[in-house]
C-alpha positions as YAML, in Angstrom:
chain: A
units: angstrom
residues:
- id: 1
  name: MET
  ca: [-3.12, -59.35, -36.19]
- id: 2
  name: SER
  ca: [-1.40, -56.52, -38.06]
- id: 3
  name: VAL
  ca: [2.18, -55.01, -36.92]
- id: 4
  name: ASN
  ca: [0.39, -51.83, -35.61]
- id: 5
  name: ASP
  ca: [-2.09, -53.67, -33.61]
- id: 6
  name: LEU
  ca: [0.60, -55.86, -32.07]
- id: 7
  name: VAL
  ca: [2.55, -52.92, -31.06]
- id: 8
  name: LEU
  ca: [-0.41, -51.24, -29.51]
- id: 9
  name: VAL
  ca: [-1.40, -54.41, -27.54]
- id: 10
  name: GLN
  ca: [2.19, -54.75, -26.28]
- id: 11
  name: GLY
  ca: [2.48, -51.11, -25.29]
- id: 12
  name: VAL
  ca: [-0.82, -51.38, -23.22]
- id: 13
  name: ARG
  ca: [0.37, -54.59, -21.64]
- id: 14
  name: ASP
  ca: [3.66, -53.09, -20.75]
- id: 15
  name: THR
  ca: [2.13, -50.03, -19.33]
- id: 16
  name: ARG
  ca: [-0.33, -51.99, -17.20]
- id: 17
  name: THR
  ca: [2.38, -54.27, -15.98]
- id: 18
  name: THR
  ca: [4.67, -51.35, -15.01]
- id: 19
  name: LEU
  ca: [1.78, -49.46, -13.21]
- id: 20
  name: ALA
  ca: [0.86, -52.56, -11.20]
- id: 21
  name: ARG
  ca: [4.51, -53.06, -10.17]
- id: 22
  name: TRP
  ca: [4.92, -49.48, -9.26]
- id: 23
  name: ASN
  ca: [1.61, -49.50, -7.35]
- id: 24
  name: ARG
  ca: [3.00, -52.10, -5.06]
- id: 25
  name: ASP
  ca: [5.99, -50.11, -3.99]
- id: 26
  name: PRO
  ca: [5.80, -46.62, -5.42]
- id: 27
  name: TRP
  ca: [8.28, -44.69, -3.21]
- id: 28
  name: PRO
  ca: [11.50, -45.97, -4.79]
- id: 29
  name: VAL
  ca: [10.27, -44.82, -8.25]
- id: 30
  name: LEU
  ca: [8.84, -41.49, -7.02]
- id: 31
  name: ARG
  ca: [12.02, -40.67, -5.08]
- id: 32
  name: ALA
  ca: [14.29, -41.07, -8.01]
- id: 33
  name: TRP
  ca: [11.89, -38.81, -10.14]
- id: 34
  name: VAL
  ca: [11.78, -36.19, -7.56]
- id: 35
  name: PHE
  ca: [15.44, -36.10, -6.91]
- id: 36
  name: GLY
  ca: [16.24, -36.00, -10.68]
- id: 37
  name: SER
  ca: [13.67, -33.27, -11.15]
- id: 38
  name: LEU
  ca: [14.92, -31.28, -8.13]
- id: 39
  name: ALA
  ca: [18.50, -31.36, -9.64]
- id: 40
  name: VAL
  ca: [17.15, -29.96, -12.88]
- id: 41
  name: ALA
  ca: [15.23, -27.32, -11.04]
- id: 42
  name: ALA
  ca: [18.22, -26.23, -9.10]
- id: 43
  name: CYS
  ca: [20.35, -25.85, -12.22]
- id: 44
  name: LEU
  ca: [17.45, -23.88, -13.89]
- id: 45
  name: LEU
  ca: [17.21, -21.55, -10.92]
- id: 46
  name: LEU
  ca: [20.84, -20.85, -11.04]
- id: 47
  name: ALA
  ca: [20.65, -20.16, -14.70]
- id: 48
  name: VAL
  ca: [17.62, -17.83, -14.06]
- id: 49
  name: TRP
  ca: [19.72, -16.01, -11.25]
- id: 50
  name: ALA
  ca: [22.77, -15.59, -13.81]
- id: 51
  name: VAL
  ca: [20.39, -14.33, -16.58]
- id: 52
  name: ALA
  ca: [18.69, -11.89, -14.09]
- id: 53
  name: SER
  ca: [22.02, -10.49, -12.75]
- id: 54
  name: ASN
  ca: [23.42, -9.80, -15.99]
- id: 55
  name: SER
  ca: [20.44, -8.70, -18.23]
- id: 56
  name: PRO
  ca: [19.63, -5.01, -19.01]
- id: 57
  name: VAL
  ca: [16.84, -3.82, -16.89]
- id: 58
  name: ASP
  ca: [13.33, -3.31, -18.46]
- id: 59
  name: LEU
  ca: [11.90, -0.23, -16.68]
- id: 60
  name: THR
  ca: [8.33, -1.16, -17.54]
- id: 61
  name: SER
  ca: [6.36, -2.05, -14.36]
- id: 62
  name: MET
  ca: [4.81, -5.46, -14.15]
- id: 63
  name: TYR
  ca: [1.39, -6.10, -12.73]
- id: 64
  name: VAL
  ca: [1.53, -8.42, -9.70]
- id: 65
  name: PRO
  ca: [-1.84, -10.00, -8.56]
- id: 66
  name: GLY
  ca: [-2.39, -9.18, -4.89]
- id: 67
  name: LEU
  ca: [-0.56, -5.93, -5.03]
- id: 68
  name: ASP
  ca: [-1.63, -4.02, -8.11]
- id: 69
  name: HIS
  ca: [-5.12, -5.52, -7.96]
- id: 70
  name: GLU
  ca: [-7.02, -8.04, -5.79]
- id: 71
  name: ALA
  ca: [-5.88, -11.56, -6.36]
- id: 72
  name: ALA
  ca: [-8.70, -13.79, -7.97]
- id: 73
  name: LEU
  ca: [-9.13, -17.38, -9.14]
- id: 74
  name: GLY
  ca: [-8.51, -16.08, -12.74]
- id: 75
  name: ASP
  ca: [-4.94, -15.17, -11.83]
- id: 76
  name: VAL
  ca: [-4.52, -18.72, -10.38]
- id: 77
  name: ALA
  ca: [-5.89, -20.18, -13.76]
- id: 78
  name: ALA
  ca: [-3.52, -18.15, -15.97]
- id: 79
  name: ILE
  ca: [-0.62, -19.40, -14.06]
- id: 80
  name: LEU
  ca: [-1.77, -22.93, -14.30]
- id: 81
  name: ALA
  ca: [-2.42, -22.60, -17.93]
- id: 82
  name: ARG
  ca: [1.11, -21.41, -18.57]
- id: 83
  name: ASN
  ca: [2.65, -24.23, -16.43]
- id: 84
  name: SER
  ca: [0.38, -26.95, -18.01]
- id: 85
  name: LEU
  ca: [1.76, -26.07, -21.29]
- id: 86
  name: VAL
  ca: [5.38, -26.58, -20.07]
- id: 87
  name: LEU
  ca: [4.29, -30.05, -18.38]
- id: 88
  name: ALA
  ca: [2.52, -31.00, -21.64]
- id: 89
  name: LEU
  ca: [5.65, -30.32, -23.57]
- id: 90
  name: HIS
  ca: [7.68, -32.50, -21.20]
- id: 91
  name: ALA
  ca: [5.16, -35.19, -21.17]
- id: 92
  name: THR
  ca: [5.14, -35.32, -24.99]
- id: 93
  name: ALA
  ca: [8.89, -35.74, -24.88]
- id: 94
  name: CYS
  ca: [8.32, -38.68, -22.46]
- id: 95
  name: VAL
  ca: [5.79, -40.25, -24.87]
- id: 96
  name: ALA
  ca: [8.26, -39.67, -27.72]
- id: 97
  name: GLY
  ca: [10.74, -41.58, -25.78]
- id: 98
  name: PHE
  ca: [8.45, -44.52, -25.38]
- id: 99
  name: ILE
  ca: [7.68, -44.46, -29.04]
- id: 100
  name: ALA
  ca: [11.41, -44.30, -29.97]
- id: 101
  name: GLY
  ca: [12.78, -46.82, -27.40]
- id: 102
  name: SER
  ca: [10.02, -49.29, -27.25]
- id: 103
  name: SER
  ca: [7.23, -49.15, -29.90]
- id: 104
  name: LEU
  ca: [9.59, -48.43, -32.99]
- id: 105
  name: ALA
  ca: [11.92, -51.32, -31.89]
- id: 106
  name: LEU
  ca: [9.15, -53.75, -31.64]
- id: 107
  name: SER
  ca: [7.63, -52.52, -34.88]
- id: 108
  name: ALA
  ca: [10.87, -52.82, -36.75]
- id: 109
  name: ALA
  ca: [11.31, -56.30, -35.53]
- id: 110
  name: GLN
  ca: [8.08, -57.39, -37.15]
- id: 111
  name: ARG
  ca: [8.93, -55.62, -40.60]
- id: 112
  name: THR
  ca: [11.08, -56.50, -43.51]
- id: 113
  name: GLY
  ca: [12.74, -54.58, -46.22]
- id: 114
  name: VAL
  ca: [12.46, -50.79, -46.69]
- id: 115
  name: SER
  ca: [9.78, -50.48, -43.95]
- id: 116
  name: ARG
  ca: [12.09, -52.10, -41.39]
- id: 117
  name: TRP
  ca: [15.04, -49.94, -42.36]
- id: 118
  name: VAL
  ca: [12.83, -46.77, -42.04]
- id: 119
  name: HIS
  ca: [11.68, -47.88, -38.62]
- id: 120
  name: GLU
  ca: [15.15, -48.65, -37.39]
- id: 121
  name: ARG
  ca: [16.45, -45.19, -38.57]
- id: 122
  name: ALA
  ca: [13.49, -43.52, -36.90]
- id: 123
  name: ARG
  ca: [14.48, -44.54, -33.40]
- id: 124
  name: PRO
  ca: [17.81, -42.16, -33.16]
- id: 125
  name: VAL
  ca: [15.77, -39.34, -34.94]
- id: 126
  name: ALA
  ca: [12.96, -39.47, -32.36]
- id: 127
  name: VAL
  ca: [15.53, -39.72, -29.35]
- id: 128
  name: ALA
  ca: [17.39, -36.65, -30.91]
- id: 129
  name: TRP
  ca: [14.00, -34.78, -31.08]
- id: 130
  name: VAL
  ca: [13.54, -35.40, -27.30]
- id: 131
  name: VAL
  ca: [16.94, -34.13, -26.53]
- id: 132
  name: LEU
  ca: [16.27, -30.91, -28.58]
- id: 133
  name: VAL
  ca: [12.94, -30.32, -27.01]
- id: 134
  name: THR
  ca: [14.60, -30.67, -23.48]
- id: 135
  name: CYS
  ca: [17.27, -28.28, -24.39]
- id: 136
  name: PHE
  ca: [14.89, -25.83, -25.93]
- id: 137
  name: SER
  ca: [12.58, -25.90, -22.90]
- id: 138
  name: LEU
  ca: [15.40, -25.33, -20.40]
- id: 139
  name: VAL
  ca: [17.03, -22.56, -22.39]
- id: 140
  name: THR
  ca: [13.89, -20.58, -23.18]
- id: 141
  name: GLN
  ca: [12.56, -21.02, -19.62]
- id: 142
  name: ALA
  ca: [15.98, -19.71, -18.13]
- id: 143
  name: TYR
  ca: [16.05, -16.85, -20.41]
- id: 144
  name: ALA
  ca: [12.42, -15.75, -20.12]
- id: 145
  name: LEU
  ca: [12.30, -16.24, -16.27]
- id: 146
  name: GLY
  ca: [15.70, -14.40, -16.04]
- id: 147
  name: LEU
  ca: [14.51, -11.41, -17.86]
- id: 148
  name: THR
  ca: [11.31, -11.23, -15.78]
- id: 149
  name: GLY
  ca: [13.42, -11.70, -12.53]
- id: 150
  name: ALA
  ca: [15.53, -8.70, -13.66]
- id: 151
  name: GLN
  ca: [12.58, -6.65, -14.33]
- id: 152
  name: LEU
  ca: [10.77, -7.37, -11.02]
- id: 153
  name: ALA
  ca: [13.97, -7.01, -9.04]
- id: 154
  name: ASN
  ca: [14.34, -3.49, -10.34]
- id: 155
  name: GLN
  ca: [10.78, -2.70, -9.76]
- id: 156
  name: PHE
  ca: [10.86, -3.78, -6.17]
- id: 157
  name: GLU
  ca: [14.38, -2.50, -5.53]
- id: 158
  name: LEU
  ca: [15.68, -5.91, -4.68]
- id: 159
  name: SER
  ca: [18.77, -7.86, -5.82]
- id: 160
  name: PRO
  ca: [18.01, -10.76, -8.08]
- id: 161
  name: ALA
  ca: [19.19, -13.16, -5.28]
- id: 162
  name: ALA
  ca: [16.85, -11.64, -2.74]
- id: 163
  name: LEU
  ca: [14.00, -11.79, -5.24]
- id: 164
  name: MET
  ca: [14.63, -15.40, -6.03]
- id: 165
  name: LEU
  ca: [14.65, -16.21, -2.19]
- id: 166
  name: THR
  ca: [10.98, -14.85, -2.15]
- id: 167
  name: VAL
  ca: [9.86, -17.20, -4.93]
- id: 168
  name: VAL
  ca: [11.53, -20.28, -3.64]
- id: 169
  name: PRO
  ca: [8.48, -21.58, -1.72]
- id: 170
  name: HIS
  ca: [6.41, -21.96, -5.04]
- id: 171
  name: ALA
  ca: [9.13, -21.88, -7.60]
- id: 172
  name: VAL
  ca: [10.83, -25.18, -6.35]
- id: 173
  name: PRO
  ca: [7.75, -27.39, -6.11]
- id: 174
  name: GLU
  ca: [6.49, -25.85, -9.54]
- id: 175
  name: LEU
  ca: [9.72, -26.59, -11.39]
- id: 176
  name: VAL
  ca: [10.00, -30.15, -9.78]
- id: 177
  name: ALA
  ca: [6.43, -30.87, -10.97]
- id: 178
  name: VAL
  ca: [7.01, -29.69, -14.66]
- id: 179
  name: PHE
  ca: [10.35, -31.47, -14.94]
- id: 180
  name: LEU
  ca: [8.97, -34.95, -13.50]
- id: 181
  name: PRO
  ca: [8.46, -36.40, -16.99]
- id: 182
  name: LEU
  ca: [11.91, -35.34, -18.14]
- id: 183
  name: ALA
  ca: [13.33, -36.79, -14.95]
- id: 184
  name: ALA
  ca: [11.45, -40.10, -15.78]
- id: 185
  name: TRP
  ca: [12.56, -39.99, -19.38]
- id: 186
  name: THR
  ca: [16.28, -39.66, -18.22]
- id: 187
  name: ILE
  ca: [16.20, -42.37, -15.78]
- id: 188
  name: ALA
  ca: [14.51, -44.81, -18.14]
- id: 189
  name: SER
  ca: [16.88, -43.98, -21.15]
- id: 190
  name: ARG
  ca: [19.90, -44.79, -18.75]
- id: 191
  name: ARG
  ca: [18.49, -48.08, -17.70]
- id: 192
  name: ASP
  ca: [17.09, -49.00, -21.20]
- id: 193
  name: GLU
  ca: [13.70, -49.19, -19.72]
- id: 194
  name: TRP
  ca: [11.84, -47.50, -22.63]
- id: 195
  name: ASP
  ca: [8.76, -49.76, -22.27]
- id: 196
  name: GLU
  ca: [8.08, -48.02, -18.95]
- id: 197
  name: LEU
  ca: [7.74, -44.49, -20.34]
- id: 198
  name: MET
  ca: [4.06, -44.48, -21.10]
- id: 199
  name: ALA
  ca: [3.39, -45.47, -17.55]
- id: 200
  name: ALA
  ca: [5.80, -42.77, -16.35]
- id: 201
  name: THR
  ca: [4.12, -40.21, -18.44]
- id: 202
  name: LEU
  ca: [0.75, -40.92, -16.96]
- id: 203
  name: THR
  ca: [1.98, -41.14, -13.31]
- id: 204
  name: THR
  ca: [4.13, -37.94, -13.51]
- id: 205
  name: VAL
  ca: [1.27, -35.99, -14.93]
- id: 206
  name: VAL
  ca: [-1.08, -37.14, -12.19]
- id: 207
  name: VAL
  ca: [1.37, -36.39, -9.55]
- id: 208
  name: ALA
  ca: [2.42, -32.96, -11.02]
- id: 209
  name: VAL
  ca: [-1.17, -31.52, -11.43]
- id: 210
  name: PRO
  ca: [-2.00, -31.05, -7.72]
- id: 211
  name: ILE
  ca: [1.38, -29.69, -7.01]
- id: 212
  name: LEU
  ca: [1.02, -27.10, -9.72]
- id: 213
  name: ILE
  ca: [-2.33, -26.04, -8.35]
- id: 214
  name: ALA
  ca: [-0.92, -25.58, -4.92]
- id: 215
  name: ALA
  ca: [2.12, -23.67, -6.20]
- id: 216
  name: ALA
  ca: [-0.06, -21.46, -8.46]
- id: 217
  name: THR
  ca: [-2.39, -20.67, -5.30]
- id: 218
  name: TRP
  ca: [0.60, -19.79, -3.24]
- id: 219
  name: GLU
  ca: [2.09, -17.56, -5.92]
- id: 220
  name: VAL
  ca: [-1.13, -15.62, -6.29]
- id: 221
  name: TYR
  ca: [-2.28, -15.25, -2.64]
- id: 222
  name: ALA
  ca: [0.96, -15.67, -0.51]
- id: 223
  name: TRP
  ca: [3.93, -14.49, -2.53]
- id: 224
  name: PRO
  ca: [2.78, -10.94, -3.06]
- id: 225
  name: ARG
  ca: [2.89, -10.51, 0.74]
- id: 226
  name: ILE
  ca: [6.26, -12.00, 0.98]
- id: 227
  name: LEU
  ca: [7.42, -9.68, -1.93]
- id: 228
  name: ALA
  ca: [5.94, -6.68, -0.16]
- id: 229
  name: GLY
  ca: [7.64, -7.45, 2.99]
- id: 230
  name: ALA
  ca: [10.91, -8.03, 1.45]
- id: 231
  name: SER
  ca: [10.86, -4.71, -0.52]
- id: 232
  name: GLY
  ca: [9.44, -2.60, 2.36]
- id: 233
  name: ILE
  ca: [6.23, -1.70, 0.43]
...
Protein backbone atom coordinates (compact mmCIF):
# COMPACT_ATOMS: atom_id res chain seq x y z
CA MET A 1 0.00 0.00 0.00
CA SER A 2 1.36 3.44 -0.97
CA VAL A 3 1.77 6.27 1.51
CA ASN A 4 -1.13 8.21 -0.01
CA ASP A 5 -3.40 5.18 0.14
CA LEU A 6 -2.43 4.64 3.77
CA VAL A 7 -3.22 8.25 4.64
CA LEU A 8 -6.59 8.04 2.87
CA VAL A 9 -7.56 4.80 4.62
CA GLN A 10 -6.53 6.18 8.00
CA GLY A 11 -8.44 9.41 7.36
CA VAL A 12 -11.62 7.52 6.45
CA ARG A 13 -11.21 5.27 9.48
CA ASP A 14 -10.73 8.23 11.84
CA THR A 15 -13.77 10.00 10.38
CA ARG A 16 -16.03 6.96 10.71
CA THR A 17 -14.86 6.31 14.27
CA THR A 18 -15.43 9.91 15.27
CA LEU A 19 -18.90 10.07 13.70
CA ALA A 20 -19.93 6.84 15.44
CA ARG A 21 -18.73 8.16 18.82
CA TRP A 22 -20.50 11.49 18.37
CA ASN A 23 -23.69 9.76 17.27
CA ARG A 24 -23.86 7.96 20.61
CA ASP A 25 -23.75 11.24 22.55
CA PRO A 26 -23.98 14.25 20.20
CA TRP A 27 -25.03 17.02 22.59
CA PRO A 28 -21.68 17.75 24.31
CA VAL A 29 -19.99 18.16 20.92
CA LEU A 30 -22.78 20.26 19.41
CA ARG A 31 -23.01 22.39 22.54
CA ALA A 32 -19.32 23.28 22.41
CA TRP A 33 -19.56 24.17 18.72
CA VAL A 34 -22.72 26.27 19.16
CA PHE A 35 -21.35 28.22 22.11
CA GLY A 36 -18.06 28.82 20.32
CA SER A 37 -19.84 29.92 17.16
CA LEU A 38 -22.20 32.12 19.19
CA ALA A 39 -19.21 33.89 20.76
CA VAL A 40 -17.74 34.60 17.31
CA ALA A 41 -21.16 35.78 16.05
CA ALA A 42 -21.50 38.18 19.00
CA CYS A 43 -18.05 39.65 18.33
CA LEU A 44 -18.89 40.05 14.65
CA LEU A 45 -22.18 41.79 15.40
CA LEU A 46 -20.38 44.23 17.70
CA ALA A 47 -17.87 44.91 14.94
CA VAL A 48 -20.70 45.44 12.43
CA TRP A 49 -22.37 47.91 14.79
CA ALA A 50 -19.07 49.80 15.22
CA VAL A 51 -18.53 50.00 11.45
CA ALA A 52 -22.14 51.03 10.79
CA SER A 53 -21.98 53.73 13.48
CA ASN A 54 -18.80 55.27 12.11
CA SER A 55 -19.09 54.82 8.34
CA PRO A 56 -20.01 57.56 5.86
CA VAL A 57 -23.62 57.20 4.77
CA ASP A 58 -24.35 55.98 1.26
CA LEU A 59 -27.52 57.79 0.18
CA THR A 60 -28.34 55.19 -2.46
CA SER A 61 -31.55 53.37 -1.60
CA MET A 62 -31.39 49.61 -1.16
CA TYR A 63 -34.11 47.32 -2.44
CA VAL A 64 -35.63 45.21 0.31
CA PRO A 65 -37.70 42.18 -0.72
CA GLY A 66 -41.13 42.41 0.83
CA LEU A 67 -41.09 46.21 0.86
CA ASP A 68 -39.95 47.36 -2.58
CA HIS A 69 -41.34 44.30 -4.36
CA GLU A 70 -43.21 41.16 -3.43
CA ALA A 71 -41.00 38.62 -1.71
CA ALA A 72 -40.35 35.44 -3.68
CA LEU A 73 -38.45 32.19 -3.35
CA GLY A 74 -35.80 33.64 -5.65
CA ASP A 75 -34.95 36.15 -2.91
CA VAL A 76 -34.52 33.30 -0.43
CA ALA A 77 -32.30 31.48 -2.93
CA ALA A 78 -30.11 34.56 -3.40
CA ILE A 79 -29.51 34.87 0.35
CA LEU A 80 -28.84 31.15 0.62
CA ALA A 81 -26.31 31.32 -2.20
CA ARG A 82 -24.41 34.14 -0.48
CA ASN A 83 -24.40 32.43 2.91
CA SER A 84 -23.49 29.09 1.37
CA LEU A 85 -20.32 30.64 -0.05
CA VAL A 86 -19.32 31.80 3.43
CA LEU A 87 -20.11 28.37 4.89
CA ALA A 88 -18.09 26.71 2.13
CA LEU A 89 -15.13 28.96 2.86
CA HIS A 90 -15.21 28.07 6.55
CA ALA A 91 -15.72 24.37 5.79
CA THR A 92 -12.69 24.47 3.49
CA ALA A 93 -10.66 25.93 6.33
CA CYS A 94 -11.82 23.05 8.53
CA VAL A 95 -10.76 20.51 5.90
CA ALA A 96 -7.40 22.25 5.62
CA GLY A 97 -7.01 21.88 9.37
CA PHE A 98 -7.61 18.13 9.03
CA ILE A 99 -5.02 17.88 6.28
CA ALA A 100 -2.48 20.00 8.17
CA GLY A 101 -2.94 18.46 11.58
CA SER A 102 -3.64 14.82 10.75
CA SER A 103 -2.98 13.76 7.15
CA LEU A 104 0.31 15.61 6.67
CA ALA A 105 1.67 14.37 10.00
CA LEU A 106 0.80 10.76 9.12
CA SER A 107 2.19 11.11 5.62
CA ALA A 108 5.43 12.67 6.91
CA ALA A 109 5.95 9.77 9.31
CA GLN A 110 5.92 7.36 6.37
CA ARG A 111 8.43 9.30 4.25
CA THR A 112 12.15 9.96 4.29
CA GLY A 113 14.61 12.54 3.03
CA VAL A 114 13.44 15.63 1.16
CA SER A 115 9.86 14.36 0.88
CA ARG A 116 9.58 14.06 4.65
CA TRP A 117 11.11 17.51 5.16
CA VAL A 118 8.57 19.07 2.76
CA HIS A 119 5.61 17.39 4.47
CA GLU A 120 6.82 18.42 7.93
CA ARG A 121 7.20 22.05 6.84
CA ALA A 122 3.83 22.06 5.08
CA ARG A 123 1.89 21.64 8.33
CA PRO A 124 2.59 25.10 9.83
CA VAL A 125 2.00 26.67 6.41
CA ALA A 126 -1.41 25.03 6.15
CA VAL A 127 -2.36 26.06 9.69
CA ALA A 128 -1.26 29.63 8.95
CA TRP A 129 -3.44 29.58 5.83
CA VAL A 130 -6.47 28.58 7.91
CA VAL A 131 -5.80 31.45 10.33
CA LEU A 132 -5.49 33.92 7.45
CA VAL A 133 -8.72 32.69 5.87
CA THR A 134 -10.50 33.06 9.19
CA CYS A 135 -9.24 36.60 9.72
CA PHE A 136 -10.06 37.55 6.13
CA SER A 137 -13.59 36.20 6.50
CA LEU A 138 -14.26 38.05 9.76
CA VAL A 139 -12.80 41.38 8.62
CA THR A 140 -14.52 41.42 5.23
CA GLN A 141 -17.88 40.41 6.70
CA ALA A 142 -17.69 43.03 9.45
CA TYR A 143 -16.82 45.75 6.95
CA ALA A 144 -19.34 44.78 4.27
CA LEU A 145 -22.20 44.23 6.72
CA GLY A 146 -21.33 47.44 8.56
CA LEU A 147 -21.52 49.50 5.36
CA THR A 148 -24.83 47.86 4.47
CA GLY A 149 -26.14 48.54 7.97
CA ALA A 150 -25.19 52.21 7.77
CA GLN A 151 -26.96 52.49 4.42
CA LEU A 152 -30.14 50.79 5.62
CA ALA A 153 -30.21 52.71 8.90
CA ASN A 154 -30.10 56.00 7.01
CA GLN A 155 -32.69 54.84 4.47
CA PHE A 156 -35.21 53.83 7.13
CA GLU A 157 -34.29 56.63 9.56
CA LEU A 158 -33.13 54.28 12.31
CA SER A 159 -30.04 54.23 14.46
CA PRO A 160 -27.58 51.42 13.65
CA ALA A 161 -28.38 49.86 17.03
CA ALA A 162 -32.14 49.90 16.36
CA LEU A 163 -31.60 48.43 12.91
CA MET A 164 -29.47 45.63 14.33
CA LEU A 165 -32.18 44.77 16.84
CA THR A 166 -34.54 44.12 13.93
CA VAL A 167 -32.11 41.66 12.33
CA VAL A 168 -31.19 39.72 15.47
CA PRO A 169 -33.87 36.99 14.98
CA HIS A 170 -32.31 35.86 11.69
CA ALA A 171 -28.76 37.24 11.93
CA VAL A 172 -27.79 35.33 15.09
CA PRO A 173 -28.79 31.82 13.89
CA GLU A 174 -27.40 32.62 10.43
CA LEU A 175 -24.00 33.64 11.82
CA VAL A 176 -23.92 30.74 14.27
CA ALA A 177 -24.55 28.37 11.36
CA VAL A 178 -21.82 29.71 9.08
CA PHE A 179 -19.27 29.83 11.92
CA LEU A 180 -19.85 26.26 13.13
CA PRO A 181 -16.91 24.85 11.10
CA LEU A 182 -14.57 27.49 12.49
CA ALA A 183 -15.73 26.77 16.03
CA ALA A 184 -15.05 23.09 15.43
CA TRP A 185 -11.60 23.90 14.04
CA THR A 186 -10.72 26.09 17.03
CA ILE A 187 -11.82 23.50 19.58
CA ALA A 188 -10.03 20.65 17.78
CA SER A 189 -6.81 22.63 17.43
CA ARG A 190 -6.77 23.49 21.14
CA ARG A 191 -7.29 19.84 22.06
CA ASP A 192 -4.90 18.56 19.35
CA GLU A 193 -7.75 16.49 17.90
CA TRP A 194 -6.94 17.17 14.26
CA ASP A 195 -8.07 13.69 13.17
CA GLU A 196 -11.67 14.64 14.05
CA LEU A 197 -11.88 17.65 11.74
CA MET A 198 -13.16 15.86 8.64
CA ALA A 199 -16.04 14.46 10.70
CA ALA A 200 -16.56 17.93 12.14
CA THR A 201 -16.71 19.42 8.64
CA LEU A 202 -19.40 16.99 7.51
CA THR A 203 -21.44 17.38 10.69
CA THR A 204 -21.31 21.17 10.90
CA VAL A 205 -22.37 21.57 7.27
CA VAL A 206 -25.30 19.17 7.73
CA VAL A 207 -26.39 21.08 10.85
CA ALA A 208 -25.86 24.51 9.27
CA VAL A 209 -27.85 24.05 6.05
CA PRO A 210 -31.39 23.83 7.54
CA ILE A 211 -30.59 26.73 9.88
CA LEU A 212 -29.53 28.85 6.92
CA ILE A 213 -32.71 27.96 5.04
CA ALA A 214 -34.88 28.97 8.01
CA ALA A 215 -32.93 32.20 8.55
CA ALA A 216 -33.13 33.19 4.88
CA THR A 217 -36.88 32.50 4.84
CA TRP A 218 -37.35 34.68 7.91
CA GLU A 219 -35.21 37.45 6.40
CA VAL A 220 -37.29 37.55 3.22
CA TYR A 221 -40.80 37.11 4.59
CA ALA A 222 -40.76 38.31 8.23
CA TRP A 223 -37.94 40.81 8.65
CA PRO A 224 -39.34 43.41 6.19
CA ARG A 225 -42.48 43.68 8.36
CA ILE A 226 -40.36 44.14 11.49
CA LEU A 227 -38.27 46.76 9.69
CA ALA A 228 -41.35 48.59 8.47
CA GLY A 229 -42.85 48.61 11.95
CA ALA A 230 -39.64 49.91 13.52
CA SER A 231 -39.27 52.71 11.00
CA GLY A 232 -42.94 53.64 11.02
CA ILE A 233 -43.48 53.06 7.31
